[in-house]
XYZ file of C-alpha atoms in Angstrom:
405
model
C -71.778 66.253 143.264
C -68.375 65.207 142.102
C -65.639 63.551 144.475
C -62.136 63.477 143.786
C -60.084 60.325 144.018
C -59.143 60.104 147.907
C -56.371 57.352 147.091
C -54.671 60.148 144.899
C -54.764 62.711 147.828
C -53.368 60.251 150.322
C -50.532 59.177 148.096
C -49.868 62.763 147.169
C -49.412 63.557 151.095
C -47.114 60.412 151.570
C -45.080 61.719 148.909
C -44.661 64.993 150.419
C -43.858 63.460 153.699
C -41.238 61.475 152.093
C -39.621 64.282 150.008
C -39.343 66.415 153.364
C -37.834 63.715 155.274
C -35.194 62.917 152.545
C -34.394 66.509 152.617
C -34.124 66.423 156.416
C -31.923 63.131 156.481
C -28.214 63.439 155.674
C -26.885 61.564 152.900
C -24.409 58.977 154.085
C -22.117 56.614 152.266
C -21.843 53.047 153.109
C -18.741 52.210 155.435
C -16.401 49.869 153.846
C -13.334 48.131 155.760
C -10.239 49.406 154.565
C -8.057 46.315 153.997
C -4.352 46.368 154.759
C -2.453 43.398 153.138
C 0.080 41.715 155.290
C 2.771 39.344 153.860
C 4.861 37.677 156.406
C 6.376 34.231 156.586
C 4.204 32.350 159.027
C 5.490 28.826 157.933
C 9.632 27.918 157.395
C 12.659 29.029 158.700
C 11.752 32.609 159.493
C 8.174 31.746 160.986
C 8.918 33.105 164.501
C 10.265 36.496 163.095
C 7.085 36.604 160.852
C 5.072 35.762 163.918
C 6.550 38.516 166.111
C 5.835 41.124 163.114
C 2.370 40.015 162.732
C 1.860 40.106 166.440
C 2.997 43.869 166.249
C 0.729 44.524 163.346
C -2.541 43.032 164.828
C -2.042 45.010 168.073
C -1.480 48.499 166.565
C -4.485 48.004 164.157
C -6.704 46.814 166.947
C -9.683 48.911 166.853
C -8.371 51.556 164.312
C -10.561 53.405 161.849
C -10.005 55.810 159.209
C -12.848 58.414 158.868
C -15.058 56.080 160.398
C -14.194 53.094 158.064
C -12.675 50.008 160.160
C -9.084 48.835 159.449
C -9.102 45.040 158.263
C -5.737 43.122 157.871
C -5.797 40.098 155.541
C -2.910 38.094 156.186
C -0.871 35.972 153.781
C 2.056 33.534 154.358
C 5.151 34.428 152.044
C 6.982 31.556 153.418
C 10.133 33.878 153.070
C 10.220 32.841 149.477
C 10.385 35.553 146.885
C 8.124 33.654 144.274
C 5.370 32.899 146.998
C 5.616 36.400 148.244
C 4.963 37.774 144.903
C 1.941 35.292 144.504
C 0.447 36.520 147.749
C 1.056 40.205 146.934
C -0.876 39.861 143.706
C -3.677 38.090 145.443
C -3.969 40.599 148.418
C -4.201 43.429 145.675
C -6.391 41.931 142.925
C -8.701 39.926 145.132
C -8.626 41.405 148.589
C -8.419 45.094 147.460
C -5.723 45.950 149.624
C -4.912 49.340 149.756
C -1.187 49.097 150.719
C 1.042 46.296 151.699
C 2.831 45.847 154.735
C 5.341 43.410 156.008
C 8.691 41.623 154.831
C 11.025 39.735 157.032
C 12.837 38.425 153.880
C 14.536 41.296 151.801
C 14.387 38.808 148.778
C 10.608 38.758 149.009
C 10.204 42.798 149.642
C 12.501 43.323 146.457
C 10.687 40.831 144.654
C 7.384 42.580 145.103
C 8.955 45.618 144.448
C 9.912 44.746 141.122
C 6.395 44.503 140.051
C 5.146 47.858 141.967
C 4.046 49.529 138.942
C 1.691 46.805 138.163
C 0.567 45.935 141.849
C -0.030 49.930 142.010
C -0.159 50.204 145.644
C 2.229 51.365 148.343
C 4.558 48.514 149.697
C 5.969 49.189 153.519
C 8.651 46.937 155.039
C 9.095 46.979 158.875
C 12.046 44.500 159.030
C 13.563 44.489 155.141
C 17.590 45.540 155.903
C 19.283 44.801 152.594
C 20.605 48.254 151.444
C 19.048 47.869 148.245
C 15.341 48.219 149.563
C 15.931 52.158 149.700
C 19.300 52.117 147.738
C 19.873 50.674 144.039
C 16.026 49.265 143.826
C 14.377 52.184 145.615
C 10.995 53.079 143.950
C 7.862 55.240 144.488
C 5.911 52.544 145.661
C 8.354 51.071 148.179
C 8.858 52.284 151.905
C 11.032 51.239 154.710
C 10.576 51.895 158.459
C 13.380 49.952 159.905
C 17.285 50.703 160.018
C 19.076 49.082 156.881
C 22.061 47.378 156.797
C 24.393 50.335 156.363
C 23.043 52.025 159.191
C 23.225 48.939 161.514
C 27.067 48.658 160.403
C 27.714 52.417 161.181
C 26.089 51.545 164.776
C 28.486 48.528 165.089
C 31.426 51.018 164.453
C 30.142 53.059 167.267
C 29.817 49.992 169.434
C 33.773 49.055 168.630
C 34.809 52.961 169.346
C 33.322 52.253 172.837
C 34.534 49.124 173.177
C 37.845 48.904 171.259
C 38.532 45.510 172.587
C 36.131 44.153 170.153
C 37.968 46.001 167.125
C 40.980 43.989 168.463
C 39.435 40.909 167.934
C 39.868 38.195 164.895
C 36.398 37.861 163.340
C 34.831 35.251 161.548
C 31.579 35.918 159.714
C 28.945 33.405 159.384
C 26.279 34.260 156.892
C 23.124 32.935 155.157
C 23.784 33.036 151.446
C 21.182 34.944 150.027
C 20.550 38.545 149.608
C 20.354 39.857 153.060
C 23.263 37.708 154.339
C 25.367 39.008 151.504
C 24.637 42.410 152.147
C 24.557 42.449 155.568
C 28.246 40.860 155.590
C 29.360 42.983 153.123
C 28.538 46.043 155.233
C 30.190 44.652 158.429
C 33.315 44.155 156.450
C 33.249 48.256 155.986
C 33.704 48.920 159.703
C 36.964 50.716 159.785
C 39.819 48.462 161.314
C 37.855 45.248 161.389
C 40.024 42.206 161.080
C 38.052 39.681 159.290
C 39.787 36.296 159.314
C 37.409 33.889 157.714
C 33.976 33.510 156.462
C 31.306 30.519 155.701
C 28.012 31.059 154.009
C 25.181 28.496 154.435
C 21.592 28.495 153.090
C 18.536 29.437 154.880
C 17.120 26.404 156.603
C 20.800 25.077 157.382
C 20.346 22.619 160.536
C 23.780 21.422 160.868
C 26.307 23.716 161.130
C 29.536 21.682 162.193
C 31.369 22.207 158.943
C 31.277 25.994 159.416
C 32.117 25.624 163.185
C 35.074 23.537 161.927
C 35.978 26.365 159.551
C 35.978 29.019 162.674
C 38.082 26.553 164.703
C 40.569 26.551 161.928
C 40.776 30.320 161.466
C 41.664 31.040 165.072
C 39.044 33.706 165.318
C 38.085 34.876 168.829
C 34.686 36.556 167.690
C 31.874 35.560 165.306
C 29.756 38.001 163.616
C 26.520 36.322 162.529
C 24.644 37.724 159.655
C 22.218 35.205 159.946
C 18.390 36.139 159.390
C 16.628 35.847 162.457
C 14.966 32.593 162.460
C 15.334 29.089 163.665
C 18.810 28.675 162.472
C 20.247 31.455 164.524
C 19.495 29.620 168.059
C 20.515 26.702 166.674
C 24.020 28.123 165.565
C 24.666 29.420 168.893
C 23.806 26.264 170.684
C 26.053 23.956 168.494
C 28.635 26.712 168.519
C 28.854 26.330 172.637
C 28.447 22.478 172.458
C 31.653 22.299 170.462
C 33.223 24.408 173.461
C 33.886 27.694 171.579
C 33.456 30.558 174.190
C 34.198 33.133 171.242
C 32.290 36.428 171.460
C 29.443 36.347 169.356
C 27.888 39.710 167.833
C 24.370 39.373 166.124
C 23.614 42.115 163.663
C 20.121 43.235 165.049
C 19.494 40.743 168.286
C 16.837 38.028 167.679
C 13.121 37.800 168.850
C 12.857 37.376 172.578
C 10.968 34.059 172.008
C 14.172 33.101 170.805
C 16.289 34.610 173.285
C 14.284 33.035 176.207
C 14.859 29.570 174.377
C 18.755 30.206 173.931
C 19.046 31.586 177.658
C 22.404 31.586 179.185
C 24.300 30.594 175.918
C 23.091 34.099 174.578
C 24.032 35.824 177.660
C 26.680 38.718 176.890
C 26.001 39.022 173.433
C 26.203 42.929 172.239
C 24.602 44.276 169.416
C 25.000 47.917 168.113
C 22.109 47.582 165.710
C 19.457 46.380 167.779
C 16.046 47.595 166.088
C 14.315 48.155 169.513
C 14.048 46.724 173.157
C 11.224 46.190 175.384
C 13.481 46.802 178.541
C 13.326 50.644 177.317
C 9.802 50.430 179.236
C 11.439 51.968 182.224
C 12.206 55.172 180.274
C 9.307 55.181 177.704
C 5.814 55.467 178.992
C 4.491 54.359 175.354
C 6.767 51.319 175.331
C 5.448 50.205 178.836
C 1.715 50.603 177.601
C 2.701 48.550 174.856
C 4.707 45.885 176.420
C 1.765 45.310 178.861
C -0.758 45.066 176.071
C 1.680 42.737 174.109
C 2.378 40.277 177.344
C -1.631 40.334 177.980
C -2.336 39.271 174.203
C 0.610 37.122 173.542
C 2.148 35.807 176.928
C 5.378 36.672 176.259
C 7.398 40.170 175.777
C 7.678 41.700 172.502
C 10.817 41.197 170.555
C 12.768 43.880 168.172
C 10.519 42.987 165.227
C 7.595 43.048 166.996
C 8.087 46.514 168.247
C 9.267 47.726 164.648
C 6.209 46.347 163.314
C 3.840 47.918 165.806
C 5.619 51.268 165.156
C 5.308 50.515 161.286
C 1.759 49.864 161.413
C 1.197 53.191 163.606
C 2.578 55.420 160.760
C 0.681 53.215 158.268
C -2.799 54.019 160.052
C -2.044 57.627 160.560
C -0.825 58.256 157.018
C -4.302 56.749 155.948
C -5.955 59.059 157.980
C -3.980 62.121 156.534
C -4.307 61.046 152.938
C -6.382 63.189 150.714
C -8.240 59.954 149.414
C -7.344 56.413 149.473
C -5.932 56.344 145.633
C -2.519 55.192 145.390
C -0.666 58.559 144.996
C -2.732 60.216 147.545
C -1.369 57.314 150.103
C 2.015 57.607 148.648
C 2.338 61.224 149.387
C 0.846 60.962 152.831
C 3.546 58.256 153.622
C 6.183 60.838 152.539
C 4.716 63.699 154.769
C 3.243 61.982 157.768
C 5.263 61.701 160.826
C 3.994 59.931 163.980
C 4.873 59.690 167.713
C 5.311 56.050 167.696
C 6.762 53.445 170.216
C 10.150 53.992 169.336
C 9.869 57.880 169.071
C 9.022 60.125 166.284
C 8.811 57.956 163.293
C 9.058 59.608 159.653
C 10.203 59.089 156.123
C 12.932 60.552 154.503
C 11.017 61.602 151.137
C 13.846 61.223 148.768
C 14.659 57.454 149.259
C 11.422 56.312 151.414
C 14.084 55.316 154.436
C 12.646 55.601 157.948
C 14.651 57.997 159.789
C 15.162 55.876 162.653
C 18.140 55.055 165.031
C 19.179 51.965 166.484
C 20.056 50.629 170.266
C 23.758 49.547 171.527
C 22.391 46.699 173.944
C 23.540 43.555 175.820
C 21.837 40.083 176.503
C 21.245 40.206 180.088
C 19.891 37.579 182.414
C 16.917 38.698 184.585
C 16.812 36.927 187.922
C 13.382 38.547 188.685
C 11.910 37.748 185.347
C 9.794 40.704 184.639
C 6.744 39.830 182.521
C 8.065 36.238 182.413
C 11.224 37.083 180.861
C 14.584 35.335 182.172
C 16.845 37.270 179.624
C 16.407 40.402 177.727
C 18.086 43.031 175.697
C 19.251 45.702 178.204
C 19.726 49.129 176.173
C 23.265 50.571 176.789
C 22.820 53.479 174.725
C 20.467 54.990 172.074
C 22.246 55.650 168.761
C 20.071 58.421 166.940
C 19.266 58.437 163.128
C 21.951 61.544 162.726
C 24.534 59.366 163.807
C 24.094 56.381 161.490
C 22.275 58.042 158.470
C 23.392 57.334 155.056
C 24.010 60.441 152.953
C 21.718 60.303 149.947
C 24.334 60.279 147.658
C 25.683 57.100 149.182
C 22.544 55.290 149.087
C 22.706 54.032 145.657
C 18.948 55.445 145.032
C 18.960 57.280 141.881
C 15.623 58.932 142.370
C 11.774 57.847 142.643
């Protein structure tokens, strides 16, 4: 009698089971985190601004996924220096494999990274670069901006002065940070029809002693000061020193300041008005999405969100939605999605103008107001006087300086 190999039969049956199982089980790809590279200043004069932005990004990305893949933020400190920012951007793309770069705070950093956009070959989205060049003369297929720019803010300040004509009658002194953004901002302010500028003083970022500039203000006979100062440690220092010299001139900041600083300046900031405010947490009484965001922000960070934190949150909302809508995670697909995606963000509908990659957003007319009841612990806040929509402040494509993407 011949007997077959019993082991052969067992192995054959086992193989058949494995094959059947393989057919029944769906094929699944290994999930990988989608990296978003964040470049903000966490040290240096603009660190308070960078911290606000980072808080907004982190809160918006918390728990977010794209097609089952987790979003992971990798953060690098740009120190608000163009050379440092570029090195960190290269690291985020080459080593951390970031699919998109998000951040800013300094227009010089954003423009420096954009100059190498083709080599980096990833989209770059800024929620705080204000220099007109960003979506103007230096526009590119890689660079996107979701916040209002200097020209839009100047239009908003023009609207402010139409509504409060007494401001237009004042003699203005412009104090500015002498670098890309400060020069851009003061140039746009000077374009406001009928504005009377009697003097100006430029100082480098990181200036601690403003006494020489204050002497120039006193000598000019100005009764109003426009502060084209980057929103960092310098601005509250300047305001405090101006008041300590006994100067009670009206002061107009281009967009306000982070609420962490506003609280520190306190009564010295009361009465300041802004036509180009990015956003205000005090709109929570009319905006349920803002109310929820403010509650979450205060719970996470113990302070109300400033304008830059709000813009950062909205920009990250758009970024994540675009990644979801993209046909793939290839650069061209993400760029295409950013150009066509709109999102109901914390500041309302947010969408990019495809032709120059400028965010189609408005600004807010607001006044720094003392808050006796201290909601969320805030003793002072930007009380919104009027919403200024995109259509009122947009710059026509022919006037942007962008020659095409």
